[in-house]
């Protein structure tokens, strides 16, 4: 059985990813910061629930301890939790605190969770960590395509960092595969439920990577159509 943890999985893409991975035979733990929302989602999915606020060291440590007591190893960690606070206001109007709020979830959250779960990941035969990033963090996409019209001054840098974290960890830890994915623009609460894709399509890239097993590559950035230019 493949043991999989997905952060921020009580709704949106994380929830949909959990549903598909359970159907694919994974034993899925969904992390949620709010126990009520998490338990309701887990019951609906037939998943296991662990309280996990990616901005809170104690919560992340407790979640890691809880899974250690239940599981011998973790095969797949999906760093999915993310926020887009700050929105599209001009970057010059944002303060360090605004950036800190976004980075605490989208960047430091990945570091906190990955660090805490490394012992469980190292115990797996072919461990894999997937950072749910965004095309809005792609330098190519933001400078060479129509996406450049999108201005999300805290979110874009945070997602560029999320992608680069996957590359950096991949270099540091060759025994674990680290990759980043772009779900593509998908209707969820984070964007006021706008976007041209179905939620299912928004999970294609992450589900594909999470089900490759020993064939999982490392240090890649992909969406449902293939490689995303950095
Ligand atoms: N939808 C898109 O178009 C799109 C495109 C590219 C990338 N993404 C990325 O996809 C990921 C999932 O987003 P989504 O679209 O599914 O949005 P969503 O529906 O708003 O889901 C975000 C999830 O993250 C959780 N979360 C937020 N802060 C957290 C924290 N401190 N600790 C733990 N969980 C936390 C939320 O929990 P609460 O319910 O408690 O708030 C929620 O479960 C994000 O990383 C997002 O940046 C989305």
PDB file of C-alpha atoms and ligand atoms in Angstrom:
ATOM      1  CA  UNK A   1       0.000   0.000   0.000  1.00  0.00           C
ATOM      2  CA  UNK A   2       1.321   3.463  -0.911  1.00  0.00           C
ATOM      3  CA  UNK A   3       1.123   5.846   2.053  1.00  0.00           C
ATOM      4  CA  UNK A   4       0.388   9.391   0.917  1.00  0.00           C
ATOM      5  CA  UNK A   5       0.008  12.663   2.825  1.00  0.00           C
ATOM      6  CA  UNK A   6      -1.576  15.716   1.196  1.00  0.00           C
ATOM      7  CA  UNK A   7      -1.464  19.074   2.979  1.00  0.00           C
ATOM      8  CA  UNK A   8      -4.419  21.448   2.706  1.00  0.00           C
ATOM      9  CA  UNK A   9      -6.647  18.658   1.428  1.00  0.00           C
ATOM     10  CA  UNK A  10      -9.969  19.509   3.055  1.00  0.00           C
ATOM     11  CA  UNK A  11     -11.155  21.182  -0.170  1.00  0.00           C
ATOM     12  CA  UNK A  12     -10.164  22.234  -3.677  1.00  0.00           C
ATOM     13  CA  UNK A  13      -7.361  20.520  -5.562  1.00  0.00           C
ATOM     14  CA  UNK A  14      -6.006  18.722  -2.491  1.00  0.00           C
ATOM     15  CA  UNK A  15      -9.398  17.147  -1.829  1.00  0.00           C
ATOM     16  CA  UNK A  16      -9.795  16.127  -5.494  1.00  0.00           C
ATOM     17  CA  UNK A  17      -6.255  14.707  -5.514  1.00  0.00           C
ATOM     18  CA  UNK A  18      -7.043  12.662  -2.408  1.00  0.00           C
ATOM     19  CA  UNK A  19     -10.153  11.243  -4.060  1.00  0.00           C
ATOM     20  CA  UNK A  20      -8.220  10.138  -7.157  1.00  0.00           C
ATOM     21  CA  UNK A  21      -5.290   8.672  -5.215  1.00  0.00           C
ATOM     22  CA  UNK A  22      -7.623   6.681  -2.965  1.00  0.00           C
ATOM     23  CA  UNK A  23      -9.238   5.319  -6.140  1.00  0.00           C
ATOM     24  CA  UNK A  24      -5.714   4.433  -7.343  1.00  0.00           C
ATOM     25  CA  UNK A  25      -5.173   2.382  -4.172  1.00  0.00           C
ATOM     26  CA  UNK A  26      -3.192   4.805  -1.989  1.00  0.00           C
ATOM     27  CA  UNK A  27      -3.709   4.989   1.753  1.00  0.00           C
ATOM     28  CA  UNK A  28      -4.275   8.750   1.892  1.00  0.00           C
ATOM     29  CA  UNK A  29      -3.893  11.009   4.905  1.00  0.00           C
ATOM     30  CA  UNK A  30      -5.376  14.438   4.435  1.00  0.00           C
ATOM     31  CA  UNK A  31      -3.843  17.301   6.359  1.00  0.00           C
ATOM     32  CA  UNK A  32      -6.109  20.209   7.306  1.00  0.00           C
ATOM     33  CA  UNK A  33      -5.521  23.091   9.677  1.00  0.00           C
ATOM     34  CA  UNK A  34      -9.122  23.084  10.866  1.00  0.00           C
ATOM     35  CA  UNK A  35     -10.059  19.755  12.532  1.00  0.00           C
ATOM     36  CA  UNK A  36     -13.766  20.161  11.823  1.00  0.00           C
ATOM     37  CA  UNK A  37     -13.283  20.779   8.106  1.00  0.00           C
ATOM     38  CA  UNK A  38     -10.630  18.067   7.936  1.00  0.00           C
ATOM     39  CA  UNK A  39     -12.717  15.394   9.615  1.00  0.00           C
ATOM     40  CA  UNK A  40     -15.750  16.100   7.435  1.00  0.00           C
ATOM     41  CA  UNK A  41     -13.599  15.920   4.286  1.00  0.00           C
ATOM     42  CA  UNK A  42     -11.838  12.730   5.428  1.00  0.00           C
ATOM     43  CA  UNK A  43     -15.174  11.050   6.170  1.00  0.00           C
ATOM     44  CA  UNK A  44     -16.495  11.990   2.738  1.00  0.00           C
ATOM     45  CA  UNK A  45     -13.352  10.651   1.053  1.00  0.00           C
ATOM     46  CA  UNK A  46     -12.722   7.589   3.165  1.00  0.00           C
ATOM     47  CA  UNK A  47      -9.308   9.081   3.957  1.00  0.00           C
ATOM     48  CA  UNK A  48      -7.436   9.459   7.220  1.00  0.00           C
ATOM     49  CA  UNK A  49      -7.223  12.878   8.833  1.00  0.00           C
ATOM     50  CA  UNK A  50      -4.353  14.610  10.579  1.00  0.00           C
ATOM     51  CA  UNK A  51      -4.468  18.161  11.941  1.00  0.00           C
ATOM     52  CA  UNK A  52      -1.738  20.066  10.131  1.00  0.00           C
ATOM     53  CA  UNK A  53      -1.269  23.827   9.922  1.00  0.00           C
ATOM     54  CA  UNK A  54       1.781  24.296   7.719  1.00  0.00           C
ATOM     55  CA  UNK A  55       2.590  27.626   9.407  1.00  0.00           C
ATOM     56  CA  UNK A  56       2.738  26.122  12.893  1.00  0.00           C
ATOM     57  CA  UNK A  57       5.874  24.218  13.974  1.00  0.00           C
ATOM     58  CA  UNK A  58       4.060  22.426  16.814  1.00  0.00           C
ATOM     59  CA  UNK A  59       1.203  21.323  14.565  1.00  0.00           C
ATOM     60  CA  UNK A  60       3.587  20.006  11.904  1.00  0.00           C
ATOM     61  CA  UNK A  61       5.731  18.176  14.486  1.00  0.00           C
ATOM     62  CA  UNK A  62       2.624  16.639  16.075  1.00  0.00           C
ATOM     63  CA  UNK A  63       1.371  15.512  12.665  1.00  0.00           C
ATOM     64  CA  UNK A  64       4.728  13.893  11.896  1.00  0.00           C
ATOM     65  CA  UNK A  65       4.722  12.142  15.291  1.00  0.00           C
ATOM     66  CA  UNK A  66       1.181  10.950  14.719  1.00  0.00           C
ATOM     67  CA  UNK A  67       2.014   9.416  11.333  1.00  0.00           C
ATOM     68  CA  UNK A  68       5.241   7.914  12.737  1.00  0.00           C
ATOM     69  CA  UNK A  69       3.171   6.084  15.337  1.00  0.00           C
ATOM     70  CA  UNK A  70       0.824   4.719  12.641  1.00  0.00           C
ATOM     71  CA  UNK A  71       3.096   4.165   9.655  1.00  0.00           C
ATOM     72  CA  UNK A  72       6.537   2.701   9.086  1.00  0.00           C
ATOM     73  CA  UNK A  73       7.132   4.971   6.125  1.00  0.00           C
ATOM     74  CA  UNK A  74       5.656   7.706   3.938  1.00  0.00           C
ATOM     75  CA  UNK A  75       5.851   7.100   0.178  1.00  0.00           C
ATOM     76  CA  UNK A  76       4.388  10.331  -1.169  1.00  0.00           C
ATOM     77  CA  UNK A  77       4.220  13.795   0.394  1.00  0.00           C
ATOM     78  CA  UNK A  78       2.189  16.356  -1.527  1.00  0.00           C
ATOM     79  CA  UNK A  79       2.863  19.923  -0.402  1.00  0.00           C
ATOM     80  CA  UNK A  80      -0.434  21.282  -1.661  1.00  0.00           C
ATOM     81  CA  UNK A  81      -1.521  23.873   0.945  1.00  0.00           C
ATOM     82  CA  UNK A  82      -1.339  27.347  -0.546  1.00  0.00           C
ATOM     83  CA  UNK A  83      -2.806  30.828  -0.320  1.00  0.00           C
ATOM     84  CA  UNK A  84      -2.975  33.867  -2.557  1.00  0.00           C
ATOM     85  CA  UNK A  85      -3.320  36.614   0.073  1.00  0.00           C
ATOM     86  CA  UNK A  86      -2.322  40.018  -1.213  1.00  0.00           C
ATOM     87  CA  UNK A  87      -4.019  39.348  -4.556  1.00  0.00           C
ATOM     88  CA  UNK A  88      -3.276  41.597  -7.497  1.00  0.00           C
ATOM     89  CA  UNK A  89      -2.558  44.910  -5.764  1.00  0.00           C
ATOM     90  CA  UNK A  90       0.644  46.630  -6.976  1.00  0.00           C
ATOM     91  CA  UNK A  91       3.664  45.042  -5.375  1.00  0.00           C
ATOM     92  CA  UNK A  92       4.830  48.429  -4.151  1.00  0.00           C
ATOM     93  CA  UNK A  93       1.745  48.582  -1.900  1.00  0.00           C
ATOM     94  CA  UNK A  94       2.594  45.313  -0.184  1.00  0.00           C
ATOM     95  CA  UNK A  95       4.573  45.243   3.036  1.00  0.00           C
ATOM     96  CA  UNK A  96       6.967  42.643   4.356  1.00  0.00           C
ATOM     97  CA  UNK A  97       4.122  41.365   6.524  1.00  0.00           C
ATOM     98  CA  UNK A  98       1.966  40.797   3.422  1.00  0.00           C
ATOM     99  CA  UNK A  99       4.762  38.835   1.790  1.00  0.00           C
ATOM    100  CA  UNK A 100       5.474  36.970   5.034  1.00  0.00           C
ATOM    101  CA  UNK A 101       1.868  35.790   5.233  1.00  0.00           C
ATOM    102  CA  UNK A 102       2.034  34.258   1.753  1.00  0.00           C
ATOM    103  CA  UNK A 103       5.565  32.900   2.098  1.00  0.00           C
ATOM    104  CA  UNK A 104       4.760  31.340   5.478  1.00  0.00           C
ATOM    105  CA  UNK A 105       2.270  29.008   3.800  1.00  0.00           C
ATOM    106  CA  UNK A 106       3.586  28.637   0.244  1.00  0.00           C
ATOM    107  CA  UNK A 107       7.331  28.476   0.968  1.00  0.00           C
ATOM    108  CA  UNK A 108       8.183  28.049   4.660  1.00  0.00           C
ATOM    109  CA  UNK A 109       5.232  25.647   4.938  1.00  0.00           C
ATOM    110  CA  UNK A 110       6.920  23.376   2.398  1.00  0.00           C
ATOM    111  CA  UNK A 111      10.200  23.566   4.314  1.00  0.00           C
ATOM    112  CA  UNK A 112       8.515  22.910   7.686  1.00  0.00           C
ATOM    113  CA  UNK A 113       6.524  19.927   6.474  1.00  0.00           C
ATOM    114  CA  UNK A 114       9.267  18.408   4.328  1.00  0.00           C
ATOM    115  CA  UNK A 115      11.805  18.670   7.150  1.00  0.00           C
ATOM    116  CA  UNK A 116       9.461  17.101   9.703  1.00  0.00           C
ATOM    117  CA  UNK A 117       8.536  14.184   7.440  1.00  0.00           C
ATOM    118  CA  UNK A 118      12.037  13.376   6.159  1.00  0.00           C
ATOM    119  CA  UNK A 119      12.569  10.441   8.558  1.00  0.00           C
ATOM    120  CA  UNK A 120       9.333   8.796   7.386  1.00  0.00           C
ATOM    121  CA  UNK A 121      10.155   9.526   3.744  1.00  0.00           C
ATOM    122  CA  UNK A 122      13.664   8.085   4.092  1.00  0.00           C
ATOM    123  CA  UNK A 123      12.107   4.841   5.362  1.00  0.00           C
ATOM    124  CA  UNK A 124      10.131   4.398   2.102  1.00  0.00           C
ATOM    125  CA  UNK A 125      11.509   2.352  -0.819  1.00  0.00           C
ATOM    126  CA  UNK A 126      10.971   5.085  -3.464  1.00  0.00           C
ATOM    127  CA  UNK A 127       9.899   8.267  -1.661  1.00  0.00           C
ATOM    128  CA  UNK A 128       8.497  11.200  -3.581  1.00  0.00           C
ATOM    129  CA  UNK A 129       7.728  14.804  -2.630  1.00  0.00           C
ATOM    130  CA  UNK A 130       5.555  16.938  -4.886  1.00  0.00           C
ATOM    131  CA  UNK A 131       5.339  20.706  -4.463  1.00  0.00           C
ATOM    132  CA  UNK A 132       2.130  22.133  -5.876  1.00  0.00           C
ATOM    133  CA  UNK A 133       3.522  25.254  -7.497  1.00  0.00           C
ATOM    134  CA  UNK A 134       2.040  27.420 -10.253  1.00  0.00           C
ATOM    135  CA  UNK A 135       2.740  28.677 -13.749  1.00  0.00           C
ATOM    136  CA  UNK A 136       2.527  32.122 -12.141  1.00  0.00           C
ATOM    137  CA  UNK A 137       5.888  31.235 -10.585  1.00  0.00           C
ATOM    138  CA  UNK A 138       7.461  30.420 -13.977  1.00  0.00           C
ATOM    139  CA  UNK A 139       9.880  33.097 -15.207  1.00  0.00           C
ATOM    140  CA  UNK A 140       9.217  32.034 -18.809  1.00  0.00           C
ATOM    141  CA  UNK A 141       5.462  32.152 -18.446  1.00  0.00           C
ATOM    142  CA  UNK A 142       5.483  35.527 -16.680  1.00  0.00           C
ATOM    143  CA  UNK A 143       7.812  37.211 -19.192  1.00  0.00           C
ATOM    144  CA  UNK A 144       7.236  35.475 -22.536  1.00  0.00           C
ATOM    145  CA  UNK A 145       3.502  34.649 -22.606  1.00  0.00           C
ATOM    146  CA  UNK A 146       0.101  36.260 -22.110  1.00  0.00           C
ATOM    147  CA  UNK A 147       0.298  35.219 -18.454  1.00  0.00           C
ATOM    148  CA  UNK A 148       2.673  38.164 -17.998  1.00  0.00           C
ATOM    149  CA  UNK A 149      -0.422  40.373 -17.719  1.00  0.00           C
ATOM    150  CA  UNK A 150      -1.202  38.704 -14.412  1.00  0.00           C
ATOM    151  CA  UNK A 151       0.246  40.614 -11.483  1.00  0.00           C
ATOM    152  CA  UNK A 152       0.260  38.716  -8.209  1.00  0.00           C
ATOM    153  CA  UNK A 153       3.318  40.198  -6.532  1.00  0.00           C
ATOM    154  CA  UNK A 154       3.522  37.999  -3.446  1.00  0.00           C
ATOM    155  CA  UNK A 155       2.053  34.783  -4.859  1.00  0.00           C
ATOM    156  CA  UNK A 156       4.282  34.582  -7.981  1.00  0.00           C
ATOM    157  CA  UNK A 157       7.602  34.875  -6.104  1.00  0.00           C
ATOM    158  CA  UNK A 158       6.352  32.378  -3.531  1.00  0.00           C
ATOM    159  CA  UNK A 159       5.574  29.849  -6.260  1.00  0.00           C
ATOM    160  CA  UNK A 160       8.918  30.470  -7.990  1.00  0.00           C
ATOM    161  CA  UNK A 161      10.466  29.580  -4.616  1.00  0.00           C
ATOM    162  CA  UNK A 162       8.248  26.499  -4.274  1.00  0.00           C
ATOM    163  CA  UNK A 163       9.490  25.262  -7.647  1.00  0.00           C
ATOM    164  CA  UNK A 164      13.127  25.993  -6.834  1.00  0.00           C
ATOM    165  CA  UNK A 165      12.760  24.276  -3.464  1.00  0.00           C
ATOM    166  CA  UNK A 166      11.927  21.071  -5.332  1.00  0.00           C
ATOM    167  CA  UNK A 167      15.085  21.471  -7.429  1.00  0.00           C
ATOM    168  CA  UNK A 168      17.252  22.306  -4.401  1.00  0.00           C
ATOM    169  CA  UNK A 169      15.965  19.384  -2.335  1.00  0.00           C
ATOM    170  CA  UNK A 170      16.392  17.054  -5.327  1.00  0.00           C
ATOM    171  CA  UNK A 171      20.080  17.975  -5.485  1.00  0.00           C
ATOM    172  CA  UNK A 172      20.576  17.652  -1.738  1.00  0.00           C
ATOM    173  CA  UNK A 173      18.680  14.374  -1.321  1.00  0.00           C
ATOM    174  CA  UNK A 174      19.169  12.089  -4.326  1.00  0.00           C
ATOM    175  CA  UNK A 175      17.400   9.234  -2.503  1.00  0.00           C
ATOM    176  CA  UNK A 176      14.112  11.139  -2.574  1.00  0.00           C
ATOM    177  CA  UNK A 177      12.405  12.414  -5.755  1.00  0.00           C
ATOM    178  CA  UNK A 178      11.352  16.043  -5.527  1.00  0.00           C
ATOM    179  CA  UNK A 179       9.225  17.627  -8.235  1.00  0.00           C
ATOM    180  CA  UNK A 180       7.018  20.657  -8.766  1.00  0.00           C
ATOM    181  CA  UNK A 181       3.710  20.741 -10.611  1.00  0.00           C
ATOM    182  CA  UNK A 182       1.476  23.450 -12.024  1.00  0.00           C
ATOM    183  CA  UNK A 183      -2.184  22.442 -11.744  1.00  0.00           C
ATOM    184  CA  UNK A 184      -3.201  25.067 -14.317  1.00  0.00           C
ATOM    185  CA  UNK A 185      -5.942  27.639 -13.830  1.00  0.00           C
ATOM    186  CA  UNK A 186      -8.738  25.745 -12.093  1.00  0.00           C
ATOM    187  CA  UNK A 187     -11.902  26.935 -10.323  1.00  0.00           C
ATOM    188  CA  UNK A 188     -11.347  26.740  -6.554  1.00  0.00           C
ATOM    189  CA  UNK A 189     -11.860  29.065  -3.610  1.00  0.00           C
ATOM    190  CA  UNK A 190      -8.352  30.482  -4.013  1.00  0.00           C
ATOM    191  CA  UNK A 191      -9.325  32.280  -7.252  1.00  0.00           C
ATOM    192  CA  UNK A 192     -13.025  32.942  -6.664  1.00  0.00           C
ATOM    193  CA  UNK A 193     -13.865  29.707  -8.506  1.00  0.00           C
ATOM    194  CA  UNK A 194     -12.748  30.934 -11.924  1.00  0.00           C
ATOM    195  CA  UNK A 195     -10.752  29.121 -14.573  1.00  0.00           C
ATOM    196  CA  UNK A 196     -11.248  27.058 -17.731  1.00  0.00           C
ATOM    197  CA  UNK A 197     -10.349  23.591 -16.437  1.00  0.00           C
ATOM    198  CA  UNK A 198     -12.296  21.042 -14.462  1.00  0.00           C
ATOM    199  CA  UNK A 199     -10.995  20.329 -10.967  1.00  0.00           C
ATOM    200  CA  UNK A 200     -10.193  16.825 -12.215  1.00  0.00           C
ATOM    201  CA  UNK A 201      -7.978  18.290 -14.950  1.00  0.00           C
ATOM    202  CA  UNK A 202      -6.314  20.475 -12.320  1.00  0.00           C
ATOM    203  CA  UNK A 203      -5.152  17.333 -10.534  1.00  0.00           C
ATOM    204  CA  UNK A 204      -3.862  15.453 -13.607  1.00  0.00           C
ATOM    205  CA  UNK A 205      -0.212  16.498 -13.164  1.00  0.00           C
ATOM    206  CA  UNK A 206      -0.002  15.740  -9.459  1.00  0.00           C
ATOM    207  CA  UNK A 207      -1.851  12.422  -9.746  1.00  0.00           C
ATOM    208  CA  UNK A 208       0.394  11.340 -12.624  1.00  0.00           C
ATOM    209  CA  UNK A 209       3.557  12.048 -10.618  1.00  0.00           C
ATOM    210  CA  UNK A 210       2.175  10.513  -7.434  1.00  0.00           C
ATOM    211  CA  UNK A 211       1.455   7.227  -9.201  1.00  0.00           C
ATOM    212  CA  UNK A 212       4.754   6.704 -11.061  1.00  0.00           C
ATOM    213  CA  UNK A 213       6.346   4.753  -8.196  1.00  0.00           C
ATOM    214  CA  UNK A 214      10.015   3.837  -8.787  1.00  0.00           C
ATOM    215  CA  UNK A 215       9.858   5.513 -12.244  1.00  0.00           C
ATOM    216  CA  UNK A 216       9.283   8.941 -10.680  1.00  0.00           C
ATOM    217  CA  UNK A 217      11.801  11.468 -12.070  1.00  0.00           C
ATOM    218  CA  UNK A 218      13.360  14.168  -9.922  1.00  0.00           C
ATOM    219  CA  UNK A 219      13.812  17.948 -10.269  1.00  0.00           C
ATOM    220  CA  UNK A 220      11.069  18.398 -12.866  1.00  0.00           C
ATOM    221  CA  UNK A 221       8.354  21.039 -13.293  1.00  0.00           C
ATOM    222  CA  UNK A 222       5.304  19.765 -15.162  1.00  0.00           C
ATOM    223  CA  UNK A 223       1.665  20.502 -15.846  1.00  0.00           C
ATOM    224  CA  UNK A 224      -0.973  18.196 -17.358  1.00  0.00           C
ATOM    225  CA  UNK A 225       0.508  18.791 -20.829  1.00  0.00           C
ATOM    226  CA  UNK A 226       4.144  18.083 -19.969  1.00  0.00           C
ATOM    227  CA  UNK A 227       7.202  20.129 -19.032  1.00  0.00           C
ATOM    228  CA  UNK A 228       6.672  23.721 -17.860  1.00  0.00           C
ATOM    229  CA  UNK A 229       9.536  26.071 -18.836  1.00  0.00           C
ATOM    230  CA  UNK A 230      11.213  27.415 -15.685  1.00  0.00           C
TER     231      UNK A 230
HETATM  232  N1  LIG B   1      -6.707  26.713  -8.450  1.00  0.00           N
HETATM  233  C1  LIG B   1      -5.758  27.143  -9.292  1.00  0.00           C
HETATM  234  O1  LIG B   1      -6.034  27.725 -10.362  1.00  0.00           O
HETATM  235  C2  LIG B   1      -4.321  26.911  -8.959  1.00  0.00           C
HETATM  236  C3  LIG B   1      -3.379  27.134  -9.967  1.00  0.00           C
HETATM  237  C4  LIG B   1      -2.041  26.934  -9.673  1.00  0.00           C
HETATM  238  C5  LIG B   1      -1.669  26.516  -8.418  1.00  0.00           C
HETATM  239  N2  LIG B   1      -2.606  26.297  -7.457  1.00  0.00           N
HETATM  240  C6  LIG B   1      -2.162  25.819  -6.141  1.00  0.00           C
HETATM  241  O2  LIG B   1      -2.871  24.644  -5.810  1.00  0.00           O
HETATM  242  C7  LIG B   1      -2.853  24.464  -4.393  1.00  0.00           C
HETATM  243  C8  LIG B   1      -4.251  24.147  -3.885  1.00  0.00           C
HETATM  244  O3  LIG B   1      -5.036  25.314  -4.064  1.00  0.00           O
HETATM  245  P1  LIG B   1      -6.581  25.263  -4.459  1.00  0.00           P
HETATM  246  O4  LIG B   1      -6.694  25.883  -5.787  1.00  0.00           O
HETATM  247  O5  LIG B   1      -7.143  23.919  -4.245  1.00  0.00           O
HETATM  248  O6  LIG B   1      -7.169  26.327  -3.410  1.00  0.00           O
HETATM  249  P2  LIG B   1      -8.157  26.143  -2.159  1.00  0.00           P
HETATM  250  O7  LIG B   1      -9.403  25.456  -2.578  1.00  0.00           O
HETATM  251  O8  LIG B   1      -8.228  27.505  -1.554  1.00  0.00           O
HETATM  252  O9  LIG B   1      -7.364  25.151  -1.201  1.00  0.00           O
HETATM  253  C9  LIG B   1      -6.255  25.568  -0.460  1.00  0.00           C
HETATM  254  C10 LIG B   1      -6.056  24.595   0.674  1.00  0.00           C
HETATM  255  O10 LIG B   1      -4.890  25.026   1.430  1.00  0.00           O
HETATM  256  C11 LIG B   1      -5.270  25.035   2.800  1.00  0.00           C
HETATM  257  N3  LIG B   1      -4.445  25.916   3.609  1.00  0.00           N
HETATM  258  C12 LIG B   1      -4.310  27.255   3.552  1.00  0.00           C
HETATM  259  N4  LIG B   1      -3.494  27.678   4.522  1.00  0.00           N
HETATM  260  C13 LIG B   1      -3.089  26.577   5.217  1.00  0.00           C
HETATM  261  C14 LIG B   1      -2.265  26.347   6.329  1.00  0.00           C
HETATM  262  N5  LIG B   1      -1.659  27.371   6.975  1.00  0.00           N
HETATM  263  N6  LIG B   1      -2.062  25.082   6.763  1.00  0.00           N
HETATM  264  C15 LIG B   1      -2.661  24.045   6.122  1.00  0.00           C
HETATM  265  N7  LIG B   1      -3.491  24.197   5.083  1.00  0.00           N
HETATM  266  C16 LIG B   1      -3.691  25.450   4.638  1.00  0.00           C
HETATM  267  C17 LIG B   1      -6.731  25.446   2.810  1.00  0.00           C
HETATM  268  O11 LIG B   1      -7.332  25.149   4.065  1.00  0.00           O
HETATM  269  P3  LIG B   1      -8.564  26.027   4.671  1.00  0.00           P
HETATM  270  O12 LIG B   1      -9.823  25.432   4.107  1.00  0.00           O
HETATM  271  O13 LIG B   1      -8.422  25.826   6.140  1.00  0.00           O
HETATM  272  O14 LIG B   1      -8.349  27.445   4.231  1.00  0.00           O
HETATM  273  C18 LIG B   1      -7.234  24.579   1.656  1.00  0.00           C
HETATM  274  O15 LIG B   1      -7.451  23.266   2.113  1.00  0.00           O
HETATM  275  C19 LIG B   1      -2.261  25.753  -3.813  1.00  0.00           C
HETATM  276  O16 LIG B   1      -0.894  25.561  -3.512  1.00  0.00           O
HETATM  277  C20 LIG B   1      -2.418  26.737  -4.971  1.00  0.00           C
HETATM  278  O17 LIG B   1      -1.494  27.804  -4.913  1.00  0.00           O
HETATM  279  C21 LIG B   1      -3.927  26.485  -7.694  1.00  0.00           C
END
